[in-house]
Short mmCIF file of C-alpha atoms in Angstrom, two decimals:
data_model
loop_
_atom_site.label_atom_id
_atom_site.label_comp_id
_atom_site.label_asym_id
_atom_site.label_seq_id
_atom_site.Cartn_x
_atom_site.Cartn_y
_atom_site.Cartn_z
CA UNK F 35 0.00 0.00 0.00
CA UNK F 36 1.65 3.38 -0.88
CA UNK F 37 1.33 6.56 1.83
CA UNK F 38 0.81 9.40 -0.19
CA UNK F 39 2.18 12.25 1.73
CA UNK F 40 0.56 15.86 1.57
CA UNK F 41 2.39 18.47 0.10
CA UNK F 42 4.11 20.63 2.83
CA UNK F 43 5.73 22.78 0.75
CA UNK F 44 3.90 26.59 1.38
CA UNK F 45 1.89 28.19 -1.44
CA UNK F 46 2.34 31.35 -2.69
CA UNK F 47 -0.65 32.60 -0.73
CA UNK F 48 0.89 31.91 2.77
CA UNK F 49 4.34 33.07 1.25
CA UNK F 50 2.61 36.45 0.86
CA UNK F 51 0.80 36.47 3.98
CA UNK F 52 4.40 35.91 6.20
CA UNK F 53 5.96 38.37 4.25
CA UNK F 54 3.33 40.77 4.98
CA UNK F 55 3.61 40.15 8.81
CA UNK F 56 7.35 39.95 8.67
CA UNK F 57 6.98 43.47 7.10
CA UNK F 58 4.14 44.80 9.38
CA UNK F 59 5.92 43.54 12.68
CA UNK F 60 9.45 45.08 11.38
CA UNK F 61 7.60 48.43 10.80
CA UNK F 62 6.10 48.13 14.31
CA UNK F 63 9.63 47.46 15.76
CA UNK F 64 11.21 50.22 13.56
CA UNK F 65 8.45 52.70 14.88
CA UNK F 66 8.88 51.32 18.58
CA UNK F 67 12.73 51.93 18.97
CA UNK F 68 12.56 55.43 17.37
CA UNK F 69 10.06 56.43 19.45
CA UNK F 70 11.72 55.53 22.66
CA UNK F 71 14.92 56.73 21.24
CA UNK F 72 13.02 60.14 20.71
CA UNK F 73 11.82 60.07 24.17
CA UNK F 74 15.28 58.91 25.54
CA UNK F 75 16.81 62.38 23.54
CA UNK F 76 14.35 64.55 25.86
CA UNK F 77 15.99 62.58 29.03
CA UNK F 78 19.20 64.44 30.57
CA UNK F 79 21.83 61.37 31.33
CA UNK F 80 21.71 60.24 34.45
CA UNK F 81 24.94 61.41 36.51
CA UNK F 82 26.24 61.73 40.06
CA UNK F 83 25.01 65.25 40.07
CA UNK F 84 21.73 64.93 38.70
CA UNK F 85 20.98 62.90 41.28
CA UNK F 86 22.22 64.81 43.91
CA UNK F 87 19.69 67.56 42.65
CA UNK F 88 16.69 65.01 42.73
CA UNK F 89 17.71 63.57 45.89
CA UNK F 90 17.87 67.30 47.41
CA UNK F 91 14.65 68.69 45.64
CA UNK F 92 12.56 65.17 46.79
CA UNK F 93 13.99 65.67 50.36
CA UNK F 94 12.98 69.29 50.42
CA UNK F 95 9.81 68.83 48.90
CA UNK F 96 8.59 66.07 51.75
CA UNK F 97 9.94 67.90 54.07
CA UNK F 98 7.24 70.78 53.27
CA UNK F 99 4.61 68.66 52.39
CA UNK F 100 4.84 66.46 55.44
CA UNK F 101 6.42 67.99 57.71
CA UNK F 102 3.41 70.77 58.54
CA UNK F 103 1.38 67.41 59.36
CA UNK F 104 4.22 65.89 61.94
CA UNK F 105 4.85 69.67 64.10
CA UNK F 106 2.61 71.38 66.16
CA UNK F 107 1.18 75.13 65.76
CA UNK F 108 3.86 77.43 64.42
CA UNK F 109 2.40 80.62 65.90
CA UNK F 110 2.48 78.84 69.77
CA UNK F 111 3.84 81.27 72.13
CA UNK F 112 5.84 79.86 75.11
CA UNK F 113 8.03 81.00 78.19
CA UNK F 114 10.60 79.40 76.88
CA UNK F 115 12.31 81.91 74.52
CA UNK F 116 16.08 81.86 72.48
CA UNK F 117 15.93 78.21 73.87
CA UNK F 118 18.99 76.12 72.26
CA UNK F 119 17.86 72.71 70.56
CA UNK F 120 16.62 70.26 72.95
CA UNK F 121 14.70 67.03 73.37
CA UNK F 122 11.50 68.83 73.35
CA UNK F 123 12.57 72.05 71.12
CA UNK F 124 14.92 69.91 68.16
CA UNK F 125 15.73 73.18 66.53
CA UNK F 126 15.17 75.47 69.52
CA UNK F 127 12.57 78.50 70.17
CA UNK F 128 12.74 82.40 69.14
CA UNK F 129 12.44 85.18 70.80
CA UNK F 130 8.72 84.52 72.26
CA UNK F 131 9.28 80.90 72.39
CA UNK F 132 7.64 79.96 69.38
CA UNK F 133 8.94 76.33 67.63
CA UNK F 134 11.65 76.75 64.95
CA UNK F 135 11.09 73.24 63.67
CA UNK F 136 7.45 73.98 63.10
CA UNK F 137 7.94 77.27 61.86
CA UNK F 138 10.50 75.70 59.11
CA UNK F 139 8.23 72.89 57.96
CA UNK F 140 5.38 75.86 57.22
CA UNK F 141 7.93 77.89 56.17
CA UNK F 142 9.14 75.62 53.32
CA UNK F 143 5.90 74.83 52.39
CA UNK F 144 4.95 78.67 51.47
CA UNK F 145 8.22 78.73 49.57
CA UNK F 146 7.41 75.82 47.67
CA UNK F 147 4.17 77.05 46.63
CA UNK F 148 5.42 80.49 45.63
CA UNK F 149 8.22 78.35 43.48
CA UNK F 150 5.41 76.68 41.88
CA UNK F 151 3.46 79.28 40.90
CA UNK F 152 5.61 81.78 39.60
CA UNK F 153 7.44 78.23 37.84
CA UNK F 154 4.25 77.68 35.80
CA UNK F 155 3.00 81.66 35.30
CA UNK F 156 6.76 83.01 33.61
CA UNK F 157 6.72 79.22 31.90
CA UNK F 158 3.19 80.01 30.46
CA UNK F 159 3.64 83.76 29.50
CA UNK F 160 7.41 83.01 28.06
CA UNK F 161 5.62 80.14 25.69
CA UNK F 162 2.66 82.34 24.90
CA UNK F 163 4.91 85.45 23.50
CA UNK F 164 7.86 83.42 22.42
CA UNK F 165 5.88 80.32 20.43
CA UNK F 166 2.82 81.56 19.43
CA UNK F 167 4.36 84.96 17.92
CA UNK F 168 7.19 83.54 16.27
CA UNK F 169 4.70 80.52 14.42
CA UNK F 170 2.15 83.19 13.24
CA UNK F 171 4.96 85.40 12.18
CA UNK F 172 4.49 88.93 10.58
CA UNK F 173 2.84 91.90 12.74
CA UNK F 174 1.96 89.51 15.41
CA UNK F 175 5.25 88.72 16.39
CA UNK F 176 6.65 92.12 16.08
CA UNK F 177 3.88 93.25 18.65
CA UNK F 178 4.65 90.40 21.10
CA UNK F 179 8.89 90.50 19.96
CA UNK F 180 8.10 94.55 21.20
CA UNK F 181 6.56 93.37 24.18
CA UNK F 182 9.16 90.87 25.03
CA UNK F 183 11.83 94.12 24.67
CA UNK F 184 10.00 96.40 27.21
CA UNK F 185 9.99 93.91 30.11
CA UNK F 186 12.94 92.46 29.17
CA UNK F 187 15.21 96.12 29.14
CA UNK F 188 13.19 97.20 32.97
CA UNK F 189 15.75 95.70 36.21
CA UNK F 190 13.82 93.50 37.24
CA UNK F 191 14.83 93.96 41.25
CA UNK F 192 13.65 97.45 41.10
CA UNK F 193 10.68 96.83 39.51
CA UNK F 194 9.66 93.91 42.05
CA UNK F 195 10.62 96.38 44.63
CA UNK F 196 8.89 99.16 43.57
CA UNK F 197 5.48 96.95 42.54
CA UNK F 198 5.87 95.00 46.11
CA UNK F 199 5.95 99.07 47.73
CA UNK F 200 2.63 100.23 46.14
CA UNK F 201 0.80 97.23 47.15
CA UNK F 202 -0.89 97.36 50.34
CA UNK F 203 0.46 94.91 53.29
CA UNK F 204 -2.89 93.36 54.20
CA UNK F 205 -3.32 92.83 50.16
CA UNK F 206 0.08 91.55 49.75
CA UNK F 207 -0.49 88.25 50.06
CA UNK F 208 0.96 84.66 48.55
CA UNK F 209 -0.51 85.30 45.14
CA UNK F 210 0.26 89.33 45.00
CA UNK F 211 3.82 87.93 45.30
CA UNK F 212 3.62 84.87 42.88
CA UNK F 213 2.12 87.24 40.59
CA UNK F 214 4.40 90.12 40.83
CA UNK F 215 7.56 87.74 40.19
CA UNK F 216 5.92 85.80 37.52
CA UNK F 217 5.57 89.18 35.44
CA UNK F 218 9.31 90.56 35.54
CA UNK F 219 10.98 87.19 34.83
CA UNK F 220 9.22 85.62 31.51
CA UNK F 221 11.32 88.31 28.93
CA UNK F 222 14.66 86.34 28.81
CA UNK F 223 12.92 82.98 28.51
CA UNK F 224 10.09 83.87 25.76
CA UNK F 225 13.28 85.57 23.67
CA UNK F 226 15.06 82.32 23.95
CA UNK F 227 12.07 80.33 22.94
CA UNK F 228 11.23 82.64 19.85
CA UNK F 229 14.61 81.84 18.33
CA UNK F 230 14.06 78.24 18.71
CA UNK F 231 11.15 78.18 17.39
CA UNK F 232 11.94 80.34 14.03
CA UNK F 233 14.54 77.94 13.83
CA UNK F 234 11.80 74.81 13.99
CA UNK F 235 9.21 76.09 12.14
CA UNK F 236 11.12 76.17 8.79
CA UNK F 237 11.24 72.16 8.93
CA UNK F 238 10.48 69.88 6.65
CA UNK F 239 7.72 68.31 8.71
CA UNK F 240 6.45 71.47 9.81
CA UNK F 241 6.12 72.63 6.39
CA UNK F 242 4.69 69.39 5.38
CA UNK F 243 1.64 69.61 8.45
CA UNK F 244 1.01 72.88 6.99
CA UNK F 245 0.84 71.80 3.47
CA UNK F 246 -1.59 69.18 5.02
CA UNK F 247 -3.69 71.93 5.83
CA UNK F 248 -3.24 71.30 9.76
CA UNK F 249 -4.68 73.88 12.05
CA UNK F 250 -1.81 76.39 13.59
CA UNK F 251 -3.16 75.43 17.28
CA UNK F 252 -2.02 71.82 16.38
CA UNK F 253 0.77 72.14 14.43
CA UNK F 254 2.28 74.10 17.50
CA UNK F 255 0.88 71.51 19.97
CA UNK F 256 2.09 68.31 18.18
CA UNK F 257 5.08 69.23 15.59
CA UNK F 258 6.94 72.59 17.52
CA UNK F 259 6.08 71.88 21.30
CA UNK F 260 7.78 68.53 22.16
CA UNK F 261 11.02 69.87 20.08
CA UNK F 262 10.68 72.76 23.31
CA UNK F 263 10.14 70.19 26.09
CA UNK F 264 13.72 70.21 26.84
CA UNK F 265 14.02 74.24 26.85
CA UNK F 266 10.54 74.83 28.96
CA UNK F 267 11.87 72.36 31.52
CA UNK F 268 15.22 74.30 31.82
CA UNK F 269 13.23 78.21 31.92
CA UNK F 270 10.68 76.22 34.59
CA UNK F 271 13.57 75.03 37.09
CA UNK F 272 15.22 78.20 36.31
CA UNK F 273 11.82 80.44 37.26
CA UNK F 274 11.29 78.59 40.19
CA UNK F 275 15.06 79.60 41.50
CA UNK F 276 14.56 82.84 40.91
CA UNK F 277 11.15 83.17 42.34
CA UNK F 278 12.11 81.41 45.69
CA UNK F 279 15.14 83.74 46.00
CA UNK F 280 13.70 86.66 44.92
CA UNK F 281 10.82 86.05 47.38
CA UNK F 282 13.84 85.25 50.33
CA UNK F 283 15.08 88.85 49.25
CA UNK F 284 11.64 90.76 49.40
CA UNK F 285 10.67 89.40 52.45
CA UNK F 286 14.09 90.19 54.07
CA UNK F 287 13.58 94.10 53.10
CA UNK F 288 9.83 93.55 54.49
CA UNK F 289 8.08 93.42 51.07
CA UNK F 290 6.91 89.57 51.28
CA UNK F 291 3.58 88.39 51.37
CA UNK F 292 2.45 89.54 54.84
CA UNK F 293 -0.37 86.45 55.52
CA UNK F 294 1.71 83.49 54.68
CA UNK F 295 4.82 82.02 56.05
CA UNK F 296 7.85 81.69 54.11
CA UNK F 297 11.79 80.98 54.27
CA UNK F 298 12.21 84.61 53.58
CA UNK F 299 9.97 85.54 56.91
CA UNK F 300 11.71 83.45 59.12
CA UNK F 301 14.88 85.27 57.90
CA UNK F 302 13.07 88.44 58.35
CA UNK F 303 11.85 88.00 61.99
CA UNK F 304 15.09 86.35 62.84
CA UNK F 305 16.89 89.75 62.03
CA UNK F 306 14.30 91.78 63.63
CA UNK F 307 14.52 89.18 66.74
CA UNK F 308 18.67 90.23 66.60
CA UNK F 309 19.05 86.57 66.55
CA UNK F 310 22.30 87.05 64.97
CA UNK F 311 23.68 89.16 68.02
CA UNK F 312 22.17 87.09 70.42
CA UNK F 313 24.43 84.03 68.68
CA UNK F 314 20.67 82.13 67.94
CA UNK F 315 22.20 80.28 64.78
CA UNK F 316 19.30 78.01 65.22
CA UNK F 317 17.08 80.40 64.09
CA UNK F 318 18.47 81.86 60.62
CA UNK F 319 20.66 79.14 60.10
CA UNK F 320 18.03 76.72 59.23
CA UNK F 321 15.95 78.41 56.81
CA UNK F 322 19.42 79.62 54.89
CA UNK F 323 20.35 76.19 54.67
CA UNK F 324 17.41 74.57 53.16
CA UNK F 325 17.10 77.70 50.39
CA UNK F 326 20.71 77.14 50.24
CA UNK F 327 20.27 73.02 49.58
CA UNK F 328 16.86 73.82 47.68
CA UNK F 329 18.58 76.25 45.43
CA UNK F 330 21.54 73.76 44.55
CA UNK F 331 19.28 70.80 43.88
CA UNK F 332 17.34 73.29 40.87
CA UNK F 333 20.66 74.38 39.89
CA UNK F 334 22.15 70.60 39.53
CA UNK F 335 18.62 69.65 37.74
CA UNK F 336 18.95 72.61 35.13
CA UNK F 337 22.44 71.90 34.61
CA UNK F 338 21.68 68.52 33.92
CA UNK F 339 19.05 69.68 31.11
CA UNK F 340 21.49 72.28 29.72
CA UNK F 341 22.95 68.65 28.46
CA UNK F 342 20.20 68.16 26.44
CA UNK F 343 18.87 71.68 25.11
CA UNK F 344 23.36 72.79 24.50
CA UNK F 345 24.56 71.94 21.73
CA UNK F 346 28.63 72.68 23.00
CA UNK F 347 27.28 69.94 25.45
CA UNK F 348 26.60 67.21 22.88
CA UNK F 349 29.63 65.57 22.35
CA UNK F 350 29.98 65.54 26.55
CA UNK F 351 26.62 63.26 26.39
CA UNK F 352 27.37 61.27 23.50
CA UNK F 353 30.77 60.33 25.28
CA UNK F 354 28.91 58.73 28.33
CA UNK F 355 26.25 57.47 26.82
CA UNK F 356 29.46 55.73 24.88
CA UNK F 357 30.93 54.63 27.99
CA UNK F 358 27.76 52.87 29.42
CA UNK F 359 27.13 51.12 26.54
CA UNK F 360 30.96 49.95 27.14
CA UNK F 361 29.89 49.27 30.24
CA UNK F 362 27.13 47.11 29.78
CA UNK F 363 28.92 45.51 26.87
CA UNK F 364 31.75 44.53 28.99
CA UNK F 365 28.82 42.98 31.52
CA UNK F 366 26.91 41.14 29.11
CA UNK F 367 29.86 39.99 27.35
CA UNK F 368 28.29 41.94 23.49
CA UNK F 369 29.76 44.65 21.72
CA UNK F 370 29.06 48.49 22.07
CA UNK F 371 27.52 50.17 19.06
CA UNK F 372 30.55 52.33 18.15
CA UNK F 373 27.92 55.23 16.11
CA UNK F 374 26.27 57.64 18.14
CA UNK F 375 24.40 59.39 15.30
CA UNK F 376 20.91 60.98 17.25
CA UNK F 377 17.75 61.65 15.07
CA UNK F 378 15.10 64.32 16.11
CA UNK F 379 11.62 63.21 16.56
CA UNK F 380 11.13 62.71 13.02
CA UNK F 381 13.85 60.83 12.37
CA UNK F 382 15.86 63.22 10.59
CA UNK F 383 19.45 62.16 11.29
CA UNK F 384 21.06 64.82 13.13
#
């Protein structure tokens, strides 16, 4: 009896269809990697310092966020003033016996919030003139380039000072002072962000959404705004420095917010309390310190992102992003990709 075996051999049918999901699964995989390789360009490398910066801007942050929820009242008066730290005082008392500790964890929470705010305001504004008027181009961004000019040419101390002076103290509070800081610090930011977007907007895919008849509100939103991400993340860490020093310096002169509490205030009581004659480090040093160790995390952070958004920086980058590849090479046994060549978020090779 013969077996008659069936034909195994594939048909051109099921040739077509494999080639097909060959092609659609390599075109998946292609689109995968340069995605996260676009996403991993936005990323500053991760170094010894930038770490440092989170680590101090995390502990800083908890500090204020819980620390107002672990202390007692702030405003307590006691009998027990210009009290060194203790068991039951860890950072000591001032002058009327009031709880430094406390007073810091409320303290660092106002400064955190005025950070914040004026952060996102000067972010906003600096987008709004800078983007916007250098996309629509023409009159529009001579108005807003104008605009830019006038704020940017006024001292912007003076005019804190001065604004912070004409406002009254029982209206001068948190958001008066958010406010007034937010408007004399977005000039220098929406200038740098006008160049670099004149520079995107002349792109091939940016000319190629228009040509598609794309709306201006998304072309801006999807093709120029993730291009920024680095640069708006580097004026935001930058606005929030300024804003939490500034506010230290307004409220030392007396010009703070007058119903909130703030790193600033404790500095400014503490020199009306002549804590420094007294010798009371406990009661300035603190709040120096953690502006001090606030203001070095930011400035670690935005040095980190100056990697990204520098171009002087690139070849620092590439050359550790070439030694960890070594590194993990030399752990897994492989070979390190020796080309470095980086493509923008379009995949133009750059």
């Amino acid at each position: 009896m013969t077996n008659i075996q069936e034909d195994t051999e594939p048909t051109v049918g099921a040739l077509a269809e494999e080639t097909a999901g060959a092609s659609t699964r390599s075109i998946a995989t292609a689109r995968s990697a340069r995605r996260t390789g676009g996403v991993r360009r936005f990323l500053p490398t991760m170094t010894p310092w930038l770490v440092t910066g989170i680590v101090l801007i995390v502990g800083v942050t908890l500090f204020g966020l819980l620390g107002p929820l672990l202390v007692g009242d702030p405003n307590a008066i006691r009998d027990s003033g210009m009290q060194p730290p203790s068991g039951d005082n860890l950072l000591g008392t001032t002058q009327t016996g009031q709880d430094v500790l406390a007073q810091l964890a409320y303290a660092t929470r106002g400064s955190l919030q005025i950070g914040l705010i004026v952060g996102v305001l000067a972010t906003v504004l600096s987008a709004f003139f800078g983007i916007l008027g250098a996309y629509l181009g023409g009159i529009m961004d001579e108005a807003f380039s104008l605009f830019s000019n006038v704020f940017l040419v006024i001292p912007g101390l003076p005019l804190v000072i001065v604004i912070s002076g004409l406002v009254p103290q029982e209206a001068r509070g948190l958001w008066t002072i958010a406010i007034v800081l937010a408007i004399t610090s977005w000039a220098g930011s929406a200038r740098v962000l006008r160049a670099q977007t004149m520079s995107i907007r002349n792109r091939d895919y940016v000319s190629a959404a228009r040509v598609a008849g794309e709306r201006p509100w998304r072309v801006i939103a999807v093709e120029i705004l993730p291009n920024l991400l680095p640069v708006l993340a580097s004026q935001f860490v930058f606005a929030v420095i300024a804003a939490i020093l500034g506010e230290a310096g307004l409220s030392f002169l007396g010009l703070g917010a007058s119903n909130s509490s703030t790193l600033g205030t404790m500095l400014f009581y503490a020199q009306n309390g002549f804590a420094l004659a007294q010798g009371a480090w406990w009661w300035f040093v603190p709040p120096g310190l953690l502006i001090a160790l606030l203001g070095m995390g930011l400035s670690l952070v935005n040095f980190s992102i100056d990697e990204v958004i520098n171009p002087r920086l690139a070849n620092v980058r590439a050359q550790r992003r070439r030694e960890r590849r070594a590194r993990r090479a030399a752990r897994t046994g492989g070979t390190a990709r020796l080309d470095d060549t980086t493509t923008d978020r379009k995949g133009v090779a750059s």
